[in-house]
Amino acid sequence: MKKIKYSLILACSITLCSCFNGPTSQVRLIDNPTANEIKLVIDGKDVVIPANSKIKYTFEYGKHNLAYNNESFDIVVKPVKFDGTGIINPTQSNYMLHTFIYATDNTSDETFDKLYEKTLNKVDVIIDGEQVQIELPVKVVNDFFIEDEDNRWDYSIDEKIPDEISEKLNKNQSYQARKIKMYRESEYLKFLKEDWLEEEDEVSFPNKPKKLSEINQYVFPKLDLESITCNEGKKYLQDTLDKWQQLFTLTGSDFDSKYEGLGGYDGMLALRDSKKLCPTDKDPEQTYSKAISPLDEALTKGRDIYFFIVK
C-alpha cells in the first residue's frame, strides 16, 4: 500500500475534457472483455463484438430493443440536460473504478493518509480459490449499462492514468486531487500484482450477472388510472400517457422535438402543475397526486440518464 502512496505524490494539474453528443443520437462504446466473440442484437440487427475488443454504436433518440443470450428488453435513448458518457457491458463483466491520489510534495503524511482512507472500500476477492474481503481504493461495477451519472471516472478503459498532473498553484501551496481510472478486470489484476498481490497468486473478483429481466433501473412506471377519482386529472393523465406512447414511435429529431414537453424540464413542470386540476374539494383523498407520483419520481431520477429502460 505504501508504495503507491509515495509513487503518487506529484505536482498536479487538471485538464478537463468534454464529449460532443449529436443533437439526435447518442454514441456508446460496447465492450467485450471476454475471450469469446459475442453477439448483441439491436433492433433485430446482429452486432458482433470480437473477443477482447470494443465497437462504437450510434443510437438514434427513441425506442430500441436490445437482446443478448436469448433475453431482451426495450430502452428509450433520450436527450439529457448535461452531457455524459458510458459503456455498454452485455456480458456484465467486472469493471474496476480505482481511485488515485495526486498531491504536491509538501502534502503531509497525515493529510495524505486521511484522503487515502476515504477511498477504501471492502471488496470481495477470490485468492487461490478462497473468497476473502480486503480493503482497496476501488469500486467494482458490472452493470449492463455503466453510466458516469452513477459511476464517476476521469480516465476510461483505454486511457492511461498519467504519472503526474499539473495545476496553477501559488508558491508553496499544498494541493491534492483524486482521480478515478476505469479498468477491465484482467487489466486491473495486472495492476494489482505490481503493488498489492504476489505474482503467483490466482486472483479474481466474484461476478454474478443479472438476468436482463432483473435489470430495473429507470423503468417507466405503470400508473394506476383507475384509482383516480378526479375525472379532470384522470383525463389529463390518460392524454399524457397517450402522448408518451406516441413519443416511443418516434426517432431522431422527431423524438427530440417532442421529448422536452413530456420528459424534459417543461414536461416535469407541466405534470406537477396539473395537480391544480384536482384540488382538495374535488379530490379529498388526493388520488391524482398519488397516481402521478411514480411518473414524477421516474422523470426526476432519469433526467440525466440517456438509456431509460421501458417495461
PDB file of C-alpha atoms in Angstrom:
ATOM      1  CA  MET A   1       0.000   0.000   0.000  1.00  0.00           C
ATOM      2  CA  LYS A   2       2.756   2.419   0.972  1.00  0.00           C
ATOM      3  CA  LYS A   3       4.471   2.018  -2.397  1.00  0.00           C
ATOM      4  CA  ILE A   4       1.562   3.553  -4.231  1.00  0.00           C
ATOM      5  CA  LYS A   5       1.185   6.336  -1.731  1.00  0.00           C
ATOM      6  CA  TYR A   6       4.615   7.734  -2.346  1.00  0.00           C
ATOM      7  CA  SER A   7       4.738   6.998  -6.053  1.00  0.00           C
ATOM      8  CA  LEU A   8       1.735   9.272  -6.490  1.00  0.00           C
ATOM      9  CA  ILE A   9       2.905  12.327  -4.535  1.00  0.00           C
ATOM     10  CA  LEU A  10       3.357  14.523  -7.590  1.00  0.00           C
ATOM     11  CA  ALA A  11       2.859  18.071  -8.800  1.00  0.00           C
ATOM     12  CA  CYS A  12      -0.705  18.409 -10.028  1.00  0.00           C
ATOM     13  CA  SER A  13      -2.712  19.865 -12.876  1.00  0.00           C
ATOM     14  CA  ILE A  14      -6.177  19.128 -14.094  1.00  0.00           C
ATOM     15  CA  THR A  15      -7.183  19.024 -17.716  1.00  0.00           C
ATOM     16  CA  LEU A  16     -10.893  18.966 -18.294  1.00  0.00           C
ATOM     17  CA  CYS A  17     -12.352  17.385 -21.407  1.00  0.00           C
ATOM     18  CA  SER A  18     -15.850  17.068 -22.710  1.00  0.00           C
ATOM     19  CA  CYS A  19     -17.509  14.818 -25.236  1.00  0.00           C
ATOM     20  CA  PHE A  20     -19.621  16.086 -28.075  1.00  0.00           C
ATOM     21  CA  ASN A  21     -23.002  14.467 -28.413  1.00  0.00           C
ATOM     22  CA  GLY A  22     -25.055  14.885 -31.554  1.00  0.00           C
ATOM     23  CA  PRO A  23     -28.470  16.531 -31.203  1.00  0.00           C
ATOM     24  CA  THR A  24     -30.460  13.481 -32.314  1.00  0.00           C
ATOM     25  CA  SER A  25     -28.406  10.473 -31.250  1.00  0.00           C
ATOM     26  CA  GLN A  26     -26.009   9.102 -28.669  1.00  0.00           C
ATOM     27  CA  VAL A  27     -22.824   7.120 -29.328  1.00  0.00           C
ATOM     28  CA  ARG A  28     -21.909   4.361 -26.906  1.00  0.00           C
ATOM     29  CA  LEU A  29     -18.906   2.074 -26.570  1.00  0.00           C
ATOM     30  CA  ILE A  30     -19.938  -1.594 -26.473  1.00  0.00           C
ATOM     31  CA  ASP A  31     -17.141  -3.533 -24.814  1.00  0.00           C
ATOM     32  CA  ASN A  32     -16.392  -7.255 -24.809  1.00  0.00           C
ATOM     33  CA  PRO A  33     -13.520  -8.027 -22.417  1.00  0.00           C
ATOM     34  CA  THR A  34     -14.053 -11.805 -22.646  1.00  0.00           C
ATOM     35  CA  ALA A  35     -12.064 -14.405 -24.589  1.00  0.00           C
ATOM     36  CA  ASN A  36     -15.048 -15.226 -26.808  1.00  0.00           C
ATOM     37  CA  GLU A  37     -16.899 -13.381 -29.557  1.00  0.00           C
ATOM     38  CA  ILE A  38     -20.332 -12.143 -28.517  1.00  0.00           C
ATOM     39  CA  LYS A  39     -23.421 -11.099 -30.437  1.00  0.00           C
ATOM     40  CA  LEU A  40     -25.727  -8.309 -29.308  1.00  0.00           C
ATOM     41  CA  VAL A  41     -28.962  -7.904 -31.266  1.00  0.00           C
ATOM     42  CA  ILE A  42     -30.097  -4.280 -31.583  1.00  0.00           C
ATOM     43  CA  ASP A  43     -33.479  -3.683 -33.192  1.00  0.00           C
ATOM     44  CA  GLY A  44     -33.262  -7.095 -34.848  1.00  0.00           C
ATOM     45  CA  LYS A  45     -29.793  -6.456 -36.280  1.00  0.00           C
ATOM     46  CA  ASP A  46     -26.850  -8.651 -35.247  1.00  0.00           C
ATOM     47  CA  VAL A  47     -23.987  -6.642 -33.803  1.00  0.00           C
ATOM     48  CA  VAL A  48     -20.898  -8.813 -33.382  1.00  0.00           C
ATOM     49  CA  ILE A  49     -18.132  -7.798 -30.974  1.00  0.00           C
ATOM     50  CA  PRO A  50     -14.977  -9.937 -31.313  1.00  0.00           C
ATOM     51  CA  ALA A  51     -13.166 -11.283 -28.261  1.00  0.00           C
ATOM     52  CA  ASN A  52     -11.218  -8.724 -26.235  1.00  0.00           C
ATOM     53  CA  SER A  53     -12.429  -5.807 -28.315  1.00  0.00           C
ATOM     54  CA  LYS A  54     -14.933  -2.987 -28.485  1.00  0.00           C
ATOM     55  CA  ILE A  55     -17.033  -1.130 -31.022  1.00  0.00           C
ATOM     56  CA  LYS A  56     -18.834   2.197 -31.138  1.00  0.00           C
ATOM     57  CA  TYR A  57     -22.561   2.165 -31.872  1.00  0.00           C
ATOM     58  CA  THR A  58     -24.813   5.133 -32.612  1.00  0.00           C
ATOM     59  CA  PHE A  59     -28.285   5.034 -31.080  1.00  0.00           C
ATOM     60  CA  GLU A  60     -30.820   7.448 -32.502  1.00  0.00           C
ATOM     61  CA  TYR A  61     -33.061   9.018 -29.894  1.00  0.00           C
ATOM     62  CA  GLY A  62     -36.164   6.895 -29.461  1.00  0.00           C
ATOM     63  CA  LYS A  63     -37.148   3.350 -28.572  1.00  0.00           C
ATOM     64  CA  HIS A  64     -34.840   0.387 -29.214  1.00  0.00           C
ATOM     65  CA  ASN A  65     -34.791  -3.316 -28.407  1.00  0.00           C
ATOM     66  CA  LEU A  66     -31.626  -4.995 -27.122  1.00  0.00           C
ATOM     67  CA  ALA A  67     -31.241  -8.776 -26.973  1.00  0.00           C
ATOM     68  CA  TYR A  68     -28.410 -10.901 -25.627  1.00  0.00           C
ATOM     69  CA  ASN A  69     -28.270 -14.615 -24.757  1.00  0.00           C
ATOM     70  CA  ASN A  70     -31.932 -15.115 -25.723  1.00  0.00           C
ATOM     71  CA  GLU A  71     -33.115 -12.355 -23.383  1.00  0.00           C
ATOM     72  CA  SER A  72     -34.209  -8.875 -24.364  1.00  0.00           C
ATOM     73  CA  PHE A  73     -35.557  -5.567 -23.100  1.00  0.00           C
ATOM     74  CA  ASP A  74     -36.644  -2.244 -24.530  1.00  0.00           C
ATOM     75  CA  ILE A  75     -34.902   1.055 -23.891  1.00  0.00           C
ATOM     76  CA  VAL A  76     -35.557   4.659 -24.755  1.00  0.00           C
ATOM     77  CA  VAL A  77     -32.493   6.687 -25.722  1.00  0.00           C
ATOM     78  CA  LYS A  78     -33.194  10.318 -24.951  1.00  0.00           C
ATOM     79  CA  PRO A  79     -31.537  13.719 -24.625  1.00  0.00           C
ATOM     80  CA  VAL A  80     -30.253  14.934 -21.274  1.00  0.00           C
ATOM     81  CA  LYS A  81     -29.542  18.370 -19.860  1.00  0.00           C
ATOM     82  CA  PHE A  82     -25.911  17.623 -19.007  1.00  0.00           C
ATOM     83  CA  ASP A  83     -23.616  15.609 -21.259  1.00  0.00           C
ATOM     84  CA  GLY A  84     -22.376  12.266 -20.043  1.00  0.00           C
ATOM     85  CA  THR A  85     -20.729   9.087 -21.236  1.00  0.00           C
ATOM     86  CA  GLY A  86     -20.872   5.386 -20.552  1.00  0.00           C
ATOM     87  CA  ILE A  87     -20.125   1.824 -21.609  1.00  0.00           C
ATOM     88  CA  ILE A  88     -22.496  -0.950 -22.633  1.00  0.00           C
ATOM     89  CA  ASN A  89     -21.414  -4.193 -20.987  1.00  0.00           C
ATOM     90  CA  PRO A  90     -23.512  -7.058 -22.440  1.00  0.00           C
ATOM     91  CA  THR A  91     -21.511  -9.792 -20.669  1.00  0.00           C
ATOM     92  CA  GLN A  92     -21.900  -7.945 -17.355  1.00  0.00           C
ATOM     93  CA  SER A  93     -18.195  -8.395 -16.753  1.00  0.00           C
ATOM     94  CA  ASN A  94     -16.466  -6.704 -13.839  1.00  0.00           C
ATOM     95  CA  TYR A  95     -15.008  -3.233 -14.307  1.00  0.00           C
ATOM     96  CA  MET A  96     -12.933  -1.537 -11.627  1.00  0.00           C
ATOM     97  CA  LEU A  97     -13.010   2.143 -10.719  1.00  0.00           C
ATOM     98  CA  HIS A  98      -9.739   2.712  -8.872  1.00  0.00           C
ATOM     99  CA  THR A  99      -9.029   5.989  -7.089  1.00  0.00           C
ATOM    100  CA  PHE A 100      -5.555   7.527  -7.290  1.00  0.00           C
ATOM    101  CA  ILE A 101      -4.444  10.435  -5.133  1.00  0.00           C
ATOM    102  CA  TYR A 102      -2.187  13.092  -6.580  1.00  0.00           C
ATOM    103  CA  ALA A 103      -0.543  15.500  -4.175  1.00  0.00           C
ATOM    104  CA  THR A 104       2.138  18.155  -4.062  1.00  0.00           C
ATOM    105  CA  ASP A 105       5.414  17.333  -2.357  1.00  0.00           C
ATOM    106  CA  ASN A 106       4.538  19.480   0.652  1.00  0.00           C
ATOM    107  CA  THR A 107       1.428  17.414   1.461  1.00  0.00           C
ATOM    108  CA  SER A 108       1.809  15.940   4.938  1.00  0.00           C
ATOM    109  CA  ASP A 109       1.622  12.193   5.516  1.00  0.00           C
ATOM    110  CA  GLU A 110      -1.341  12.763   7.831  1.00  0.00           C
ATOM    111  CA  THR A 111      -3.293  14.641   5.166  1.00  0.00           C
ATOM    112  CA  PHE A 112      -2.485  12.038   2.546  1.00  0.00           C
ATOM    113  CA  ASP A 113      -3.436   9.134   4.815  1.00  0.00           C
ATOM    114  CA  LYS A 114      -6.815  10.683   5.596  1.00  0.00           C
ATOM    115  CA  LEU A 115      -7.528  11.152   1.907  1.00  0.00           C
ATOM    116  CA  TYR A 116      -6.432   7.613   1.151  1.00  0.00           C
ATOM    117  CA  GLU A 117      -8.598   6.097   3.893  1.00  0.00           C
ATOM    118  CA  LYS A 118     -11.662   7.758   2.375  1.00  0.00           C
ATOM    119  CA  THR A 119     -11.054   5.951  -0.913  1.00  0.00           C
ATOM    120  CA  LEU A 120     -11.017   2.482   0.643  1.00  0.00           C
ATOM    121  CA  ASN A 121     -13.860   0.008   0.204  1.00  0.00           C
ATOM    122  CA  LYS A 122     -14.250  -3.529   1.488  1.00  0.00           C
ATOM    123  CA  VAL A 123     -14.119  -5.646  -1.642  1.00  0.00           C
ATOM    124  CA  ASP A 124     -14.687  -9.379  -2.107  1.00  0.00           C
ATOM    125  CA  VAL A 125     -11.736 -11.062  -3.824  1.00  0.00           C
ATOM    126  CA  ILE A 126     -11.082 -14.722  -4.647  1.00  0.00           C
ATOM    127  CA  ILE A 127      -7.453 -15.590  -3.900  1.00  0.00           C
ATOM    128  CA  ASP A 128      -6.281 -19.142  -4.655  1.00  0.00           C
ATOM    129  CA  GLY A 129      -9.890 -20.356  -4.636  1.00  0.00           C
ATOM    130  CA  GLU A 130     -10.848 -18.748  -1.334  1.00  0.00           C
ATOM    131  CA  GLN A 131     -13.128 -15.711  -1.172  1.00  0.00           C
ATOM    132  CA  VAL A 132     -11.868 -13.063   1.208  1.00  0.00           C
ATOM    133  CA  GLN A 133     -12.630  -9.424   1.850  1.00  0.00           C
ATOM    134  CA  ILE A 134      -9.888  -6.832   1.609  1.00  0.00           C
ATOM    135  CA  GLU A 135      -9.730  -3.056   1.562  1.00  0.00           C
ATOM    136  CA  LEU A 136      -8.852  -1.434  -1.732  1.00  0.00           C
ATOM    137  CA  PRO A 137      -9.380   2.050  -3.168  1.00  0.00           C
ATOM    138  CA  VAL A 138     -11.714   0.608  -5.778  1.00  0.00           C
ATOM    139  CA  LYS A 139     -15.382   0.177  -6.678  1.00  0.00           C
ATOM    140  CA  VAL A 140     -16.414  -2.912  -8.676  1.00  0.00           C
ATOM    141  CA  VAL A 141     -19.272  -2.474 -11.185  1.00  0.00           C
ATOM    142  CA  ASN A 142     -20.754  -4.967 -13.640  1.00  0.00           C
ATOM    143  CA  ASP A 143     -23.984  -3.336 -14.811  1.00  0.00           C
ATOM    144  CA  PHE A 144     -25.260  -3.796 -18.368  1.00  0.00           C
ATOM    145  CA  PHE A 145     -25.169  -0.005 -18.724  1.00  0.00           C
ATOM    146  CA  ILE A 146     -22.242   1.575 -16.873  1.00  0.00           C
ATOM    147  CA  GLU A 147     -23.049   5.281 -16.938  1.00  0.00           C
ATOM    148  CA  ASP A 148     -20.939   8.087 -15.498  1.00  0.00           C
ATOM    149  CA  GLU A 149     -24.092   9.540 -13.939  1.00  0.00           C
ATOM    150  CA  ASP A 150     -23.876   6.733 -11.344  1.00  0.00           C
ATOM    151  CA  ASN A 151     -20.179   5.872 -11.541  1.00  0.00           C
ATOM    152  CA  ARG A 152     -17.843   8.805 -11.988  1.00  0.00           C
ATOM    153  CA  TRP A 153     -14.457   8.310 -13.619  1.00  0.00           C
ATOM    154  CA  ASP A 154     -11.778  10.566 -15.046  1.00  0.00           C
ATOM    155  CA  TYR A 155      -9.954   8.056 -17.270  1.00  0.00           C
ATOM    156  CA  SER A 156     -11.817   5.363 -19.204  1.00  0.00           C
ATOM    157  CA  ILE A 157     -10.717   1.825 -20.045  1.00  0.00           C
ATOM    158  CA  ASP A 158      -8.400   2.816 -22.880  1.00  0.00           C
ATOM    159  CA  GLU A 159      -6.995   5.952 -21.305  1.00  0.00           C
ATOM    160  CA  LYS A 160      -3.692   5.760 -19.476  1.00  0.00           C
ATOM    161  CA  ILE A 161      -3.513   7.125 -15.949  1.00  0.00           C
ATOM    162  CA  PRO A 162      -0.887   9.902 -16.084  1.00  0.00           C
ATOM    163  CA  ASP A 163       2.243   9.865 -13.948  1.00  0.00           C
ATOM    164  CA  GLU A 164       1.536  13.437 -12.962  1.00  0.00           C
ATOM    165  CA  ILE A 165      -0.989  16.179 -13.454  1.00  0.00           C
ATOM    166  CA  SER A 166      -0.405  19.926 -13.180  1.00  0.00           C
ATOM    167  CA  GLU A 167      -2.331  22.858 -11.789  1.00  0.00           C
ATOM    168  CA  LYS A 168      -1.524  26.547 -11.437  1.00  0.00           C
ATOM    169  CA  LEU A 169      -0.730  26.976  -7.769  1.00  0.00           C
ATOM    170  CA  ASN A 170       0.578  29.699  -5.541  1.00  0.00           C
ATOM    171  CA  LYS A 171       4.120  29.260  -4.321  1.00  0.00           C
ATOM    172  CA  ASN A 172       4.352  26.658  -1.523  1.00  0.00           C
ATOM    173  CA  GLN A 173       0.625  25.902  -1.850  1.00  0.00           C
ATOM    174  CA  SER A 174      -0.361  22.400  -0.796  1.00  0.00           C
ATOM    175  CA  TYR A 175      -2.745  20.658  -3.189  1.00  0.00           C
ATOM    176  CA  GLN A 176      -4.350  17.231  -3.529  1.00  0.00           C
ATOM    177  CA  ALA A 177      -6.646  15.721  -6.151  1.00  0.00           C
ATOM    178  CA  ARG A 178      -8.434  12.399  -6.534  1.00  0.00           C
ATOM    179  CA  LYS A 179      -8.664  10.811  -9.983  1.00  0.00           C
ATOM    180  CA  ILE A 180     -10.552   7.662 -10.915  1.00  0.00           C
ATOM    181  CA  LYS A 181      -9.355   5.232 -13.571  1.00  0.00           C
ATOM    182  CA  MET A 182     -11.636   2.555 -15.056  1.00  0.00           C
ATOM    183  CA  TYR A 183     -10.079  -0.866 -15.696  1.00  0.00           C
ATOM    184  CA  ARG A 184     -11.257  -4.104 -17.212  1.00  0.00           C
ATOM    185  CA  GLU A 185     -10.824  -6.854 -14.627  1.00  0.00           C
ATOM    186  CA  SER A 186      -7.912  -8.569 -16.413  1.00  0.00           C
ATOM    187  CA  GLU A 187      -6.021  -5.280 -16.678  1.00  0.00           C
ATOM    188  CA  TYR A 188      -6.773  -4.404 -13.093  1.00  0.00           C
ATOM    189  CA  LEU A 189      -5.385  -7.718 -11.865  1.00  0.00           C
ATOM    190  CA  LYS A 190      -2.112  -6.966 -13.665  1.00  0.00           C
ATOM    191  CA  PHE A 191      -2.052  -3.593 -11.959  1.00  0.00           C
ATOM    192  CA  LEU A 192      -2.706  -5.160  -8.533  1.00  0.00           C
ATOM    193  CA  LYS A 193       0.146  -7.601  -8.937  1.00  0.00           C
ATOM    194  CA  GLU A 194       2.540  -4.709  -9.335  1.00  0.00           C
ATOM    195  CA  ASP A 195       1.870  -3.412  -5.820  1.00  0.00           C
ATOM    196  CA  TRP A 196      -0.664  -5.455  -3.814  1.00  0.00           C
ATOM    197  CA  LEU A 197      -0.505  -9.119  -4.752  1.00  0.00           C
ATOM    198  CA  GLU A 198       2.075 -11.819  -5.168  1.00  0.00           C
ATOM    199  CA  GLU A 199       2.799 -12.741  -8.777  1.00  0.00           C
ATOM    200  CA  GLU A 200       1.975 -16.423  -8.185  1.00  0.00           C
ATOM    201  CA  ASP A 201      -1.433 -15.727  -6.578  1.00  0.00           C
ATOM    202  CA  GLU A 202      -4.507 -16.867  -8.525  1.00  0.00           C
ATOM    203  CA  VAL A 203      -6.833 -13.903  -8.152  1.00  0.00           C
ATOM    204  CA  SER A 204     -10.274 -12.947  -9.454  1.00  0.00           C
ATOM    205  CA  PHE A 205     -13.308 -10.991  -8.373  1.00  0.00           C
ATOM    206  CA  PRO A 206     -16.735 -12.591  -7.812  1.00  0.00           C
ATOM    207  CA  ASN A 207     -19.183 -11.949 -10.621  1.00  0.00           C
ATOM    208  CA  LYS A 208     -22.917 -12.635 -10.519  1.00  0.00           C
ATOM    209  CA  PRO A 209     -24.549 -11.217 -13.650  1.00  0.00           C
ATOM    210  CA  LYS A 210     -28.252 -10.438 -13.522  1.00  0.00           C
ATOM    211  CA  LYS A 211     -30.819 -11.725 -15.948  1.00  0.00           C
ATOM    212  CA  LEU A 212     -31.887  -8.956 -18.274  1.00  0.00           C
ATOM    213  CA  SER A 213     -35.392  -9.244 -16.837  1.00  0.00           C
ATOM    214  CA  GLU A 214     -33.943  -8.282 -13.446  1.00  0.00           C
ATOM    215  CA  ILE A 215     -32.418  -5.021 -14.649  1.00  0.00           C
ATOM    216  CA  ASN A 216     -34.843  -2.432 -13.349  1.00  0.00           C
ATOM    217  CA  GLN A 217     -33.092   0.921 -13.259  1.00  0.00           C
ATOM    218  CA  TYR A 218     -35.044   3.896 -14.600  1.00  0.00           C
ATOM    219  CA  VAL A 219     -38.084   1.836 -15.572  1.00  0.00           C
ATOM    220  CA  PHE A 220     -41.013   3.787 -17.000  1.00  0.00           C
ATOM    221  CA  PRO A 221     -43.650   3.279 -14.277  1.00  0.00           C
ATOM    222  CA  LYS A 222     -47.062   1.704 -14.584  1.00  0.00           C
ATOM    223  CA  LEU A 223     -49.679   4.169 -13.366  1.00  0.00           C
ATOM    224  CA  ASP A 224     -52.977   3.269 -11.708  1.00  0.00           C
ATOM    225  CA  LEU A 225     -55.527   5.329 -13.614  1.00  0.00           C
ATOM    226  CA  GLU A 226     -58.456   3.508 -12.043  1.00  0.00           C
ATOM    227  CA  SER A 227     -57.509   4.735  -8.583  1.00  0.00           C
ATOM    228  CA  ILE A 228     -58.076   8.389  -9.613  1.00  0.00           C
ATOM    229  CA  THR A 229     -61.455   9.753  -8.539  1.00  0.00           C
ATOM    230  CA  CYS A 230     -60.916  13.211 -10.099  1.00  0.00           C
ATOM    231  CA  ASN A 231     -62.113  12.991 -13.724  1.00  0.00           C
ATOM    232  CA  GLU A 232     -60.134  16.040 -14.902  1.00  0.00           C
ATOM    233  CA  GLY A 233     -56.925  14.550 -13.568  1.00  0.00           C
ATOM    234  CA  LYS A 234     -57.680  11.102 -14.958  1.00  0.00           C
ATOM    235  CA  LYS A 235     -58.288  12.561 -18.436  1.00  0.00           C
ATOM    236  CA  TYR A 236     -55.102  14.656 -18.294  1.00  0.00           C
ATOM    237  CA  LEU A 237     -53.017  11.661 -17.236  1.00  0.00           C
ATOM    238  CA  GLN A 238     -54.540   9.423 -19.905  1.00  0.00           C
ATOM    239  CA  ASP A 239     -53.751  12.057 -22.548  1.00  0.00           C
ATOM    240  CA  THR A 240     -50.218  12.322 -21.193  1.00  0.00           C
ATOM    241  CA  LEU A 241     -49.700   8.554 -21.363  1.00  0.00           C
ATOM    242  CA  ASP A 242     -51.053   8.500 -24.917  1.00  0.00           C
ATOM    243  CA  LYS A 243     -48.502  11.157 -25.849  1.00  0.00           C
ATOM    244  CA  TRP A 244     -45.758   9.046 -24.290  1.00  0.00           C
ATOM    245  CA  GLN A 245     -46.812   6.052 -26.370  1.00  0.00           C
ATOM    246  CA  GLN A 246     -46.731   8.225 -29.495  1.00  0.00           C
ATOM    247  CA  LEU A 247     -43.288   9.505 -28.484  1.00  0.00           C
ATOM    248  CA  PHE A 248     -41.992   5.927 -28.300  1.00  0.00           C
ATOM    249  CA  THR A 249     -42.770   5.519 -32.001  1.00  0.00           C
ATOM    250  CA  LEU A 250     -40.561   8.484 -32.984  1.00  0.00           C
ATOM    251  CA  THR A 251     -36.810   8.600 -33.583  1.00  0.00           C
ATOM    252  CA  GLY A 252     -34.033  11.128 -34.043  1.00  0.00           C
ATOM    253  CA  SER A 253     -35.020  14.769 -34.378  1.00  0.00           C
ATOM    254  CA  ASP A 254     -38.742  13.923 -34.254  1.00  0.00           C
ATOM    255  CA  PHE A 255     -38.243  12.355 -30.825  1.00  0.00           C
ATOM    256  CA  ASP A 256     -36.024  15.208 -29.676  1.00  0.00           C
ATOM    257  CA  SER A 257     -38.570  17.888 -30.627  1.00  0.00           C
ATOM    258  CA  LYS A 258     -41.373  16.209 -28.659  1.00  0.00           C
ATOM    259  CA  TYR A 259     -39.432  14.941 -25.643  1.00  0.00           C
ATOM    260  CA  GLU A 260     -38.946  18.237 -23.797  1.00  0.00           C
ATOM    261  CA  GLY A 261     -42.688  18.770 -23.426  1.00  0.00           C
ATOM    262  CA  LEU A 262     -43.128  15.358 -21.822  1.00  0.00           C
ATOM    263  CA  GLY A 263     -39.967  14.187 -20.104  1.00  0.00           C
ATOM    264  CA  GLY A 264     -37.786  17.283 -20.037  1.00  0.00           C
ATOM    265  CA  TYR A 265     -37.917  20.209 -17.659  1.00  0.00           C
ATOM    266  CA  ASP A 266     -41.050  21.627 -19.307  1.00  0.00           C
ATOM    267  CA  GLY A 267     -42.767  18.265 -19.103  1.00  0.00           C
ATOM    268  CA  MET A 268     -41.980  17.831 -15.419  1.00  0.00           C
ATOM    269  CA  LEU A 269     -43.303  21.309 -14.627  1.00  0.00           C
ATOM    270  CA  ALA A 270     -46.484  20.649 -16.597  1.00  0.00           C
ATOM    271  CA  LEU A 271     -47.059  17.356 -14.797  1.00  0.00           C
ATOM    272  CA  ARG A 272     -46.662  18.955 -11.380  1.00  0.00           C
ATOM    273  CA  ASP A 273     -48.817  21.917 -12.392  1.00  0.00           C
ATOM    274  CA  SER A 274     -51.586  19.511 -13.415  1.00  0.00           C
ATOM    275  CA  LYS A 275     -52.285  18.880  -9.733  1.00  0.00           C
ATOM    276  CA  LYS A 276     -54.326  22.092  -9.892  1.00  0.00           C
ATOM    277  CA  LEU A 277     -56.911  20.123 -11.872  1.00  0.00           C
ATOM    278  CA  CYS A 278     -57.721  18.156  -8.749  1.00  0.00           C
ATOM    279  CA  PRO A 279     -57.916  20.452  -5.702  1.00  0.00           C
ATOM    280  CA  THR A 280     -58.887  19.073  -2.316  1.00  0.00           C
ATOM    281  CA  ASP A 281     -62.604  19.750  -2.751  1.00  0.00           C
ATOM    282  CA  LYS A 282     -62.640  17.610  -5.934  1.00  0.00           C
ATOM    283  CA  ASP A 283     -60.142  15.022  -4.750  1.00  0.00           C
ATOM    284  CA  PRO A 284     -60.127  14.894  -0.928  1.00  0.00           C
ATOM    285  CA  GLU A 285     -58.067  11.689  -0.917  1.00  0.00           C
ATOM    286  CA  GLN A 286     -55.519  13.247  -3.289  1.00  0.00           C
ATOM    287  CA  THR A 287     -55.830  10.218  -5.567  1.00  0.00           C
ATOM    288  CA  TYR A 288     -54.497  12.128  -8.579  1.00  0.00           C
ATOM    289  CA  SER A 289     -51.407  13.390  -6.800  1.00  0.00           C
ATOM    290  CA  LYS A 290     -50.646   9.856  -5.588  1.00  0.00           C
ATOM    291  CA  ALA A 291     -51.188   8.380  -9.055  1.00  0.00           C
ATOM    292  CA  ILE A 292     -48.747  10.707 -10.831  1.00  0.00           C
ATOM    293  CA  SER A 293     -46.092  10.480  -8.119  1.00  0.00           C
ATOM    294  CA  PRO A 294     -44.283   7.445  -9.666  1.00  0.00           C
ATOM    295  CA  LEU A 295     -44.045   9.230 -13.036  1.00  0.00           C
ATOM    296  CA  ASP A 296     -42.767  12.436 -11.441  1.00  0.00           C
ATOM    297  CA  GLU A 297     -40.189  10.446  -9.486  1.00  0.00           C
ATOM    298  CA  ALA A 298     -39.066   8.485 -12.560  1.00  0.00           C
ATOM    299  CA  LEU A 299     -38.665  11.628 -14.667  1.00  0.00           C
ATOM    300  CA  THR A 300     -36.687  13.353 -11.917  1.00  0.00           C
ATOM    301  CA  LYS A 301     -34.434  10.342 -11.359  1.00  0.00           C
ATOM    302  CA  GLY A 302     -33.893   9.763 -15.062  1.00  0.00           C
ATOM    303  CA  ARG A 303     -33.378  13.382 -16.073  1.00  0.00           C
ATOM    304  CA  ASP A 304     -29.678  12.931 -16.819  1.00  0.00           C
ATOM    305  CA  ILE A 305     -29.868   9.304 -17.966  1.00  0.00           C
ATOM    306  CA  TYR A 306     -29.515   8.570 -21.672  1.00  0.00           C
ATOM    307  CA  PHE A 307     -30.790   4.988 -21.537  1.00  0.00           C
ATOM    308  CA  PHE A 308     -34.239   4.657 -19.963  1.00  0.00           C
ATOM    309  CA  ILE A 309     -35.358   1.025 -19.631  1.00  0.00           C
ATOM    310  CA  VAL A 310     -39.031   0.563 -20.514  1.00  0.00           C
ATOM    311  CA  LYS A 311     -41.233  -2.266 -19.280  1.00  0.00           C
TER     312      LYS A 311
END
